[in-house]
mmCIF file of C-alpha atoms and ligand atoms in Angstrom:
data_model
loop_
_atom_site.group_PDB
_atom_site.id
_atom_site.type_symbol
_atom_site.label_atom_id
_atom_site.label_comp_id
_atom_site.label_asym_id
_atom_site.label_seq_id
_atom_site.Cartn_x
_atom_site.Cartn_y
_atom_site.Cartn_z
ATOM 1 C CA MET G 1 4.773 -21.628 -27.644
ATOM 2 C CA ARG G 2 1.261 -21.467 -29.025
ATOM 3 C CA ILE G 3 -1.637 -19.792 -27.201
ATOM 4 C CA ASP G 4 -5.220 -19.733 -28.490
ATOM 5 C CA ILE G 5 -7.653 -17.404 -26.697
ATOM 6 C CA VAL G 6 -11.393 -17.818 -27.224
ATOM 7 C CA THR G 7 -13.667 -14.921 -26.227
ATOM 8 C CA ILE G 8 -16.830 -13.100 -27.263
ATOM 9 C CA PHE G 9 -14.775 -9.858 -27.070
ATOM 10 C CA PRO G 10 -11.724 -10.409 -29.318
ATOM 11 C CA ASP G 11 -11.006 -6.650 -29.335
ATOM 12 C CA TYR G 12 -10.372 -6.846 -25.597
ATOM 13 C CA LEU G 13 -7.193 -8.777 -26.361
ATOM 14 C CA ALA G 14 -5.813 -6.128 -28.747
ATOM 15 C CA ALA G 15 -3.341 -5.106 -26.011
ATOM 16 C CA LEU G 16 -1.448 -8.310 -26.742
ATOM 17 C CA ASP G 17 -0.096 -6.633 -29.904
ATOM 18 C CA LEU G 18 1.795 -4.191 -27.663
ATOM 19 C CA SER G 19 4.941 -4.119 -25.595
ATOM 20 C CA LEU G 20 6.859 -7.234 -24.663
ATOM 21 C CA VAL G 21 4.187 -9.766 -25.659
ATOM 22 C CA GLY G 22 3.629 -8.040 -29.018
ATOM 23 C CA LYS G 23 7.362 -8.102 -29.614
ATOM 24 C CA ALA G 24 7.558 -11.802 -28.710
ATOM 25 C CA ARG G 25 4.806 -12.499 -31.244
ATOM 26 C CA ARG G 26 6.544 -10.582 -34.008
ATOM 27 C CA ALA G 27 9.822 -12.353 -33.180
ATOM 28 C CA GLY G 28 8.087 -15.708 -33.617
ATOM 29 C CA LEU G 29 8.640 -16.724 -29.964
ATOM 30 C CA LEU G 30 4.920 -16.753 -29.269
ATOM 31 C CA ASP G 31 2.220 -17.860 -31.725
ATOM 32 C CA LEU G 32 -0.844 -16.204 -30.169
ATOM 33 C CA ARG G 33 -4.234 -16.331 -31.857
ATOM 34 C CA VAL G 34 -7.473 -14.741 -30.645
ATOM 35 C CA HIS G 35 -10.773 -16.325 -31.730
ATOM 36 C CA ASP G 36 -14.396 -15.165 -31.560
ATOM 37 C CA LEU G 37 -16.475 -17.821 -29.824
ATOM 38 C CA ARG G 38 -19.462 -16.780 -31.948
ATOM 39 C CA ASP G 39 -17.713 -18.214 -34.999
ATOM 40 C CA TRP G 40 -18.689 -21.642 -33.581
ATOM 41 C CA THR G 41 -22.403 -20.841 -33.175
ATOM 42 C CA ARG G 42 -24.872 -22.203 -35.722
ATOM 43 C CA ASP G 43 -28.023 -20.166 -35.074
ATOM 44 C CA ARG G 44 -29.023 -16.901 -36.720
ATOM 45 C CA HIS G 45 -28.512 -14.938 -33.485
ATOM 46 C CA ARG G 46 -25.094 -16.468 -32.785
ATOM 47 C CA THR G 47 -26.233 -17.408 -29.250
ATOM 48 C CA VAL G 48 -23.528 -18.360 -26.724
ATOM 49 C CA ASP G 49 -25.488 -18.378 -23.449
ATOM 50 C CA ASP G 50 -28.741 -19.355 -21.810
ATOM 51 C CA THR G 51 -30.513 -19.210 -18.435
ATOM 52 C CA PRO G 52 -29.134 -21.334 -15.568
ATOM 53 C CA PHE G 53 -30.806 -24.632 -14.705
ATOM 54 C CA GLY G 54 -31.944 -24.421 -11.087
ATOM 55 C CA GLY G 55 -32.672 -20.719 -11.431
ATOM 56 C CA GLY G 56 -30.719 -17.677 -10.333
ATOM 57 C CA ALA G 57 -29.413 -14.480 -11.811
ATOM 58 C CA GLY G 58 -27.503 -14.061 -15.033
ATOM 59 C CA MET G 59 -26.681 -16.319 -17.934
ATOM 60 C CA VAL G 60 -24.465 -19.389 -18.339
ATOM 61 C CA MET G 61 -22.404 -20.146 -21.417
ATOM 62 C CA ARG G 62 -23.632 -23.139 -23.413
ATOM 63 C CA PRO G 63 -21.440 -26.262 -23.431
ATOM 64 C CA ASP G 64 -22.255 -27.166 -27.044
ATOM 65 C CA VAL G 65 -20.833 -23.938 -28.476
ATOM 66 C CA TRP G 66 -17.728 -24.195 -26.275
ATOM 67 C CA GLY G 67 -17.382 -27.871 -27.230
ATOM 68 C CA SER G 68 -17.289 -27.070 -30.937
ATOM 69 C CA ALA G 69 -14.647 -24.376 -30.394
ATOM 70 C CA LEU G 70 -12.483 -26.411 -28.041
ATOM 71 C CA ASP G 71 -12.655 -29.583 -30.162
ATOM 72 C CA ASP G 72 -11.209 -27.533 -33.019
ATOM 73 C CA LEU G 73 -8.514 -25.797 -30.984
ATOM 74 C CA LEU G 74 -7.374 -28.319 -28.366
ATOM 75 C CA VAL G 75 -6.720 -31.175 -30.714
ATOM 76 C CA PRO G 76 -4.479 -30.222 -33.610
ATOM 77 C CA ALA G 77 -5.816 -31.583 -36.918
ATOM 78 C CA GLY G 78 -4.637 -35.121 -37.600
ATOM 79 C CA THR G 79 -3.978 -35.897 -33.902
ATOM 80 C CA ALA G 80 -5.791 -38.305 -31.554
ATOM 81 C CA SER G 81 -7.799 -36.800 -28.666
ATOM 82 C CA GLY G 82 -6.234 -35.938 -25.297
ATOM 83 C CA GLY G 83 -2.630 -35.028 -24.458
ATOM 84 C CA GLY G 84 -1.409 -31.948 -26.309
ATOM 85 C CA ALA G 85 -2.760 -28.627 -25.175
ATOM 86 C CA ARG G 86 -3.574 -27.467 -21.649
ATOM 87 C CA LEU G 87 -7.016 -25.889 -21.316
ATOM 88 C CA VAL G 88 -7.030 -22.797 -19.074
ATOM 89 C CA ILE G 89 -10.390 -21.513 -17.857
ATOM 90 C CA PRO G 90 -10.177 -18.146 -16.055
ATOM 91 C CA THR G 91 -12.839 -18.127 -13.341
ATOM 92 C CA PRO G 92 -13.240 -16.392 -9.969
ATOM 93 C CA SER G 93 -13.910 -19.838 -8.489
ATOM 94 C CA GLY G 94 -10.553 -21.240 -9.605
ATOM 95 C CA GLU G 95 -7.261 -21.681 -7.751
ATOM 96 C CA VAL G 96 -5.490 -18.343 -7.334
ATOM 97 C CA PHE G 97 -3.006 -17.811 -10.187
ATOM 98 C CA THR G 98 0.517 -17.285 -8.845
ATOM 99 C CA GLN G 99 4.037 -17.020 -10.226
ATOM 100 C CA ARG G 100 4.249 -20.816 -9.729
ATOM 101 C CA HIS G 101 1.317 -21.285 -12.134
ATOM 102 C CA ALA G 102 2.953 -18.865 -14.590
ATOM 103 C CA GLU G 103 6.170 -20.908 -14.475
ATOM 104 C CA ALA G 104 4.299 -24.174 -15.046
ATOM 105 C CA LEU G 105 2.271 -22.730 -17.926
ATOM 106 C CA ALA G 106 5.435 -21.301 -19.518
ATOM 107 C CA GLY G 107 6.695 -24.873 -19.801
ATOM 108 C CA GLU G 108 3.729 -25.941 -21.939
ATOM 109 C CA GLY G 109 3.827 -26.134 -25.707
ATOM 110 C CA HIS G 110 0.220 -25.110 -26.263
ATOM 111 C CA LEU G 111 -2.388 -23.328 -24.125
ATOM 112 C CA VAL G 112 -6.031 -22.784 -25.011
ATOM 113 C CA ILE G 113 -7.609 -20.071 -22.830
ATOM 114 C CA ALA G 114 -11.404 -20.125 -22.668
ATOM 115 C CA CYS G 115 -12.773 -16.756 -21.542
ATOM 116 C CA GLY G 116 -16.277 -16.978 -20.107
ATOM 117 C CA ARG G 117 -18.534 -14.292 -18.762
ATOM 118 C CA TYR G 118 -18.580 -14.078 -15.007
ATOM 119 C CA GLU G 119 -21.587 -16.318 -14.337
ATOM 120 C CA GLY G 120 -19.438 -18.860 -16.059
ATOM 121 C CA ILE G 121 -19.227 -21.681 -18.557
ATOM 122 C CA ASP G 122 -21.442 -24.769 -18.097
ATOM 123 C CA ALA G 123 -19.465 -26.979 -15.663
ATOM 124 C CA ARG G 124 -19.612 -29.966 -18.019
ATOM 125 C CA VAL G 125 -17.065 -28.329 -20.317
ATOM 126 C CA ALA G 126 -14.155 -28.636 -17.843
ATOM 127 C CA GLU G 127 -15.410 -32.081 -16.827
ATOM 128 C CA HIS G 128 -15.606 -33.306 -20.425
ATOM 129 C CA TYR G 129 -12.108 -32.206 -21.426
ATOM 130 C CA ARG G 130 -10.579 -33.584 -18.212
ATOM 131 C CA GLY G 131 -12.284 -36.878 -18.986
ATOM 132 C CA ALA G 132 -10.875 -36.766 -22.511
ATOM 133 C CA GLY G 133 -7.347 -36.621 -21.074
ATOM 134 C CA HIS G 134 -6.645 -32.895 -21.382
ATOM 135 C CA ARG G 135 -5.012 -31.058 -18.533
ATOM 136 C CA VAL G 136 -7.496 -28.384 -17.404
ATOM 137 C CA SER G 137 -6.656 -25.434 -15.091
ATOM 138 C CA GLU G 138 -9.446 -23.304 -13.651
ATOM 139 C CA LEU G 139 -7.659 -20.181 -12.405
ATOM 140 C CA SER G 140 -8.666 -16.937 -10.688
ATOM 141 C CA ILE G 141 -6.445 -13.843 -10.664
ATOM 142 C CA GLY G 142 -7.534 -12.755 -7.185
ATOM 143 C CA ASP G 143 -10.332 -12.278 -4.717
ATOM 144 C CA TYR G 144 -12.530 -9.809 -6.561
ATOM 145 C CA VAL G 145 -15.111 -10.144 -9.318
ATOM 146 C CA LEU G 146 -14.601 -9.189 -12.953
ATOM 147 C CA ASN G 147 -17.213 -9.308 -15.690
ATOM 148 C CA GLY G 148 -15.401 -11.923 -17.729
ATOM 149 C CA GLY G 149 -12.190 -13.871 -18.185
ATOM 150 C CA GLU G 150 -10.579 -11.511 -20.712
ATOM 151 C CA VAL G 151 -8.623 -9.354 -18.251
ATOM 152 C CA ALA G 152 -7.503 -12.513 -16.461
ATOM 153 C CA ALA G 153 -6.326 -13.932 -19.809
ATOM 154 C CA LEU G 154 -4.302 -10.737 -20.404
ATOM 155 C CA VAL G 155 -2.742 -11.118 -16.964
ATOM 156 C CA MET G 156 -1.853 -14.760 -17.516
ATOM 157 C CA VAL G 157 -0.449 -14.257 -21.028
ATOM 158 C CA GLU G 158 1.752 -11.398 -19.837
ATOM 159 C CA ALA G 159 2.975 -13.347 -16.798
ATOM 160 C CA VAL G 160 3.679 -16.442 -18.915
ATOM 161 C CA GLY G 161 4.984 -14.612 -21.994
ATOM 162 C CA ARG G 162 7.785 -12.861 -20.133
ATOM 163 C CA LEU G 163 9.087 -16.231 -18.891
ATOM 164 C CA LEU G 164 9.498 -17.668 -22.394
ATOM 165 C CA PRO G 165 13.134 -18.014 -23.463
ATOM 166 C CA GLY G 166 14.310 -14.903 -25.304
ATOM 167 C CA VAL G 167 11.345 -12.664 -24.404
ATOM 168 C CA VAL G 168 12.894 -10.671 -21.529
ATOM 169 C CA GLY G 169 16.201 -9.192 -22.708
ATOM 170 C CA ASN G 170 18.046 -9.717 -19.437
ATOM 171 C CA PRO G 171 17.008 -13.022 -17.801
ATOM 172 C CA GLU G 172 18.677 -11.796 -14.563
ATOM 173 C CA SER G 173 15.764 -9.403 -14.126
ATOM 174 C CA LEU G 174 13.556 -12.477 -13.641
ATOM 175 C CA VAL G 175 15.664 -13.714 -10.719
ATOM 176 C CA GLU G 176 15.275 -11.257 -7.840
ATOM 177 C CA GLU G 177 11.853 -9.866 -8.575
ATOM 178 C CA SER G 178 8.881 -10.142 -6.256
ATOM 179 C CA HIS G 179 7.363 -13.589 -5.975
ATOM 180 C CA GLY G 180 10.569 -15.183 -7.135
ATOM 181 C CA ALA G 181 12.091 -18.215 -5.457
ATOM 182 C CA ALA G 182 13.075 -16.303 -2.280
ATOM 183 C CA GLY G 183 9.400 -15.868 -1.366
ATOM 184 C CA LEU G 184 9.909 -12.185 -0.518
ATOM 185 C CA LEU G 185 8.680 -8.952 -2.058
ATOM 186 C CA GLU G 186 11.226 -6.979 -4.034
ATOM 187 C CA TYR G 187 13.392 -4.352 -2.314
ATOM 188 C CA PRO G 188 12.828 -0.661 -3.200
ATOM 189 C CA VAL G 189 14.702 0.634 -6.249
ATOM 190 C CA TYR G 190 16.186 4.045 -7.082
ATOM 191 C CA THR G 191 17.727 5.829 -10.047
ATOM 192 C CA LYS G 192 19.019 9.325 -10.869
ATOM 193 C CA PRO G 193 18.908 11.980 -9.619
ATOM 194 C CA PRO G 194 20.457 11.004 -6.246
ATOM 195 C CA SER G 195 18.522 13.823 -4.547
ATOM 196 C CA TRP G 196 14.932 14.615 -5.520
ATOM 197 C CA GLN G 197 12.421 16.810 -3.661
ATOM 198 C CA GLU G 198 14.717 16.510 -0.617
ATOM 199 C CA HIS G 199 14.451 12.725 -0.710
ATOM 200 C CA GLU G 200 17.880 11.088 -0.895
ATOM 201 C CA VAL G 201 18.877 7.749 -2.387
ATOM 202 C CA PRO G 202 20.141 5.559 0.501
ATOM 203 C CA GLU G 203 23.924 6.064 0.886
ATOM 204 C CA VAL G 204 24.784 2.389 0.712
ATOM 205 C CA LEU G 205 23.511 2.156 -2.877
ATOM 206 C CA LEU G 206 26.046 4.815 -3.919
ATOM 207 C CA SER G 207 28.901 3.082 -2.057
ATOM 208 C CA GLY G 208 29.831 0.485 -4.680
ATOM 209 C CA HIS G 209 30.149 -2.047 -1.841
ATOM 210 C CA HIS G 210 28.293 -5.006 -3.366
ATOM 211 C CA ALA G 211 28.110 -7.209 -0.284
ATOM 212 C CA ARG G 212 26.654 -4.345 1.766
ATOM 213 C CA ILE G 213 24.231 -3.476 -1.025
ATOM 214 C CA ASP G 214 23.018 -7.104 -1.216
ATOM 215 C CA ARG G 215 22.560 -7.192 2.553
ATOM 216 C CA TRP G 216 20.698 -3.853 2.577
ATOM 217 C CA ARG G 217 18.386 -5.038 -0.196
ATOM 218 C CA ARG G 218 17.609 -8.286 1.572
ATOM 219 C CA ASP G 219 16.874 -6.393 4.800
ATOM 220 C CA ARG G 220 14.430 -4.083 2.988
ATOM 221 C CA ALA G 221 12.801 -7.059 1.233
ATOM 222 C CA LEU G 222 12.288 -8.778 4.593
ATOM 223 C CA GLU G 223 10.868 -5.622 6.226
ATOM 224 C CA ARG G 224 8.593 -4.885 3.307
ATOM 225 C CA THR G 225 7.290 -8.442 3.219
ATOM 226 C CA ALA G 226 6.638 -8.384 6.988
ATOM 227 C CA GLN G 227 4.690 -5.145 6.621
ATOM 228 C CA ARG G 228 2.747 -5.790 3.416
ATOM 229 C CA ARG G 229 2.501 -9.554 2.931
ATOM 230 C CA PRO G 230 2.788 -11.345 6.283
ATOM 231 C CA ASP G 231 1.189 -14.386 4.615
ATOM 232 C CA LEU G 232 4.387 -14.795 2.570
ATOM 233 C CA LEU G 233 6.541 -14.765 5.727
ATOM 234 C CA SER G 234 4.501 -17.567 7.255
ATOM 235 C CA ALA G 235 5.186 -19.606 4.117
ATOM 236 C CA LEU G 236 8.988 -19.100 4.249
ATOM 237 C CA ASP G 237 11.333 -21.979 4.892
ATOM 238 C CA ALA G 238 12.984 -20.783 8.108
ATOM 239 C CA GLY G 239 16.021 -22.867 7.194
ATOM 240 C CA ASP G 240 16.766 -20.267 4.485
ATOM 241 C CA LEU G 241 17.025 -17.465 7.079
ATOM 242 C CA ASP G 242 20.429 -16.562 8.494
ATOM 243 C CA ALA G 243 21.052 -14.868 11.851
ATOM 244 C CA HIS G 244 20.941 -11.399 10.287
ATOM 245 C CA ASP G 245 17.603 -12.205 8.554
ATOM 246 C CA ARG G 246 16.198 -13.322 11.896
ATOM 247 C CA ALA G 247 17.366 -10.111 13.603
ATOM 248 C CA VAL G 248 15.680 -7.980 10.907
ATOM 249 C CA LEU G 249 12.482 -10.006 11.222
ATOM 250 C CA ALA G 250 12.614 -9.732 15.036
ATOM 251 C CA ASP G 251 12.704 -5.910 14.688
ATOM 252 C CA ALA G 252 9.647 -6.199 12.433
ATOM 253 C CA GLY G 253 7.868 -8.303 15.070
ATOM 254 C CA TRP G 254 8.496 -11.813 13.707
ATOM 255 C CA GLU G 255 10.449 -14.749 15.091
ATOM 256 C CA VAL G 256 11.492 -18.228 14.095
ATOM 257 C CA VAL G 257 10.173 -20.939 16.392
ATOM 258 C CA ALA G 258 10.454 -24.712 16.368
ATOM 259 C CA GLY G 259 7.557 -26.261 14.513
ATOM 260 C CA PRO G 260 4.786 -28.104 16.344
ATOM 261 C CA GLY G 261 6.082 -31.436 17.592
ATOM 262 C CA ASP G 262 9.718 -30.480 17.114
ATOM 263 C CA GLY G 263 11.883 -32.766 19.218
ATOM 264 C CA GLY G 264 14.995 -30.719 18.553
ATOM 265 C CA SER G 265 16.296 -33.328 16.119
ATOM 266 C CA GLY G 266 16.234 -30.889 13.198
ATOM 267 C CA GLY G 267 14.586 -33.609 11.180
ATOM 268 C CA ALA G 268 13.000 -32.911 7.807
ATOM 269 C CA SER G 269 9.477 -34.074 8.640
ATOM 270 C CA HIS G 270 6.708 -31.563 8.081
ATOM 271 C CA GLU G 271 5.827 -31.521 11.781
ATOM 272 C CA SER G 272 9.283 -30.425 12.886
ATOM 273 C CA ARG G 273 9.818 -27.658 10.328
ATOM 274 C CA PRO G 274 10.677 -24.367 12.059
ATOM 275 C CA ALA G 275 8.049 -21.698 11.432
ATOM 276 C CA VAL G 276 8.158 -17.918 11.003
ATOM 277 C CA VAL G 277 5.485 -16.482 13.305
ATOM 278 C CA ARG G 278 4.445 -13.152 14.751
ATOM 279 C CA ARG G 279 6.266 -12.506 18.031
ATOM 280 C CA GLY G 280 4.246 -13.712 20.994
ATOM 281 C CA VAL G 281 2.513 -16.474 19.039
ATOM 282 C CA ALA G 282 3.607 -19.839 20.454
ATOM 283 C CA GLU G 283 3.405 -21.770 17.180
HETATM 284 CL CL1 LIG S 1 -10.388 -15.383 -13.860
HETATM 285 N N1 LIG S 1 -12.730 -14.183 -13.913
HETATM 286 C C1 LIG S 1 -13.656 -13.360 -13.414
HETATM 287 N N2 LIG S 1 -14.796 -13.194 -14.082
HETATM 288 N N3 LIG S 1 -13.510 -12.697 -12.288
HETATM 289 C C2 LIG S 1 -12.354 -12.865 -11.653
HETATM 290 C C3 LIG S 1 -11.343 -13.706 -12.111
HETATM 291 C C4 LIG S 1 -11.572 -14.365 -13.269
HETATM 292 N N4 LIG S 1 -10.318 -13.672 -11.254
HETATM 293 C C5 LIG S 1 -10.693 -12.855 -10.296
HETATM 294 N N5 LIG S 1 -11.907 -12.360 -10.524
#
């Protein structure tokens, strides 16, 4: 996979030489290049921004400078326009980046990540490249404000990089982790020593009884999700919950109810899908 990152702070991305992503680069699994946006300016001051039309605080990044950079990077030399690379624009006004986005991006051959400052890149840039047939994703990493897209680019490259074939040594470690397919947070984990500061590792984990260990871990994942991320429980497919799951959720204050409009047919329509709701909430 190839990733080009364009920024006015290339040094910010130095962390991508380290750890798993750095290793993937050196192994040739990831061709990652960081570019200085100012290399595409043409004035003596290497200007990348200007004041916003319509007034207001801060500066907006100029579309002409971004256009020169993205024309060079999105369309490989000798290729027609459109197709090819996906343009990713980190922005606090984007869709929230999730593991599902990471999985989709990991399936791309080429990403170009355009890091703007927080007031943003002139809106015509995304519009222009969409119109030219590029896939464009405007993505936020969460509901808080950063000064620029660089930290978000680090987050996205790490989340995507570890999904590339051969990057994570044991692909099994990708299966059960939080925000995986089960839609639950990960269960708590323990290692040696078995007793530390008078805190003991739960007995069942020392038992060697794999079915009981799996059940215990699923119970803890359900409880933890109910406590910390109730929004994830509401999004669960209740059809994936067995009687034991439902009992654990009931203890945590959640129950499975027929969806609105359910006629008891168990049909697959959206209206009749059973829902996981807080106890005492009708639907
Ligand atoms: Cl992608 N950019 C900025 N500037 N702030 C953010 C963000 C992105 N995601 C959350 N906050």
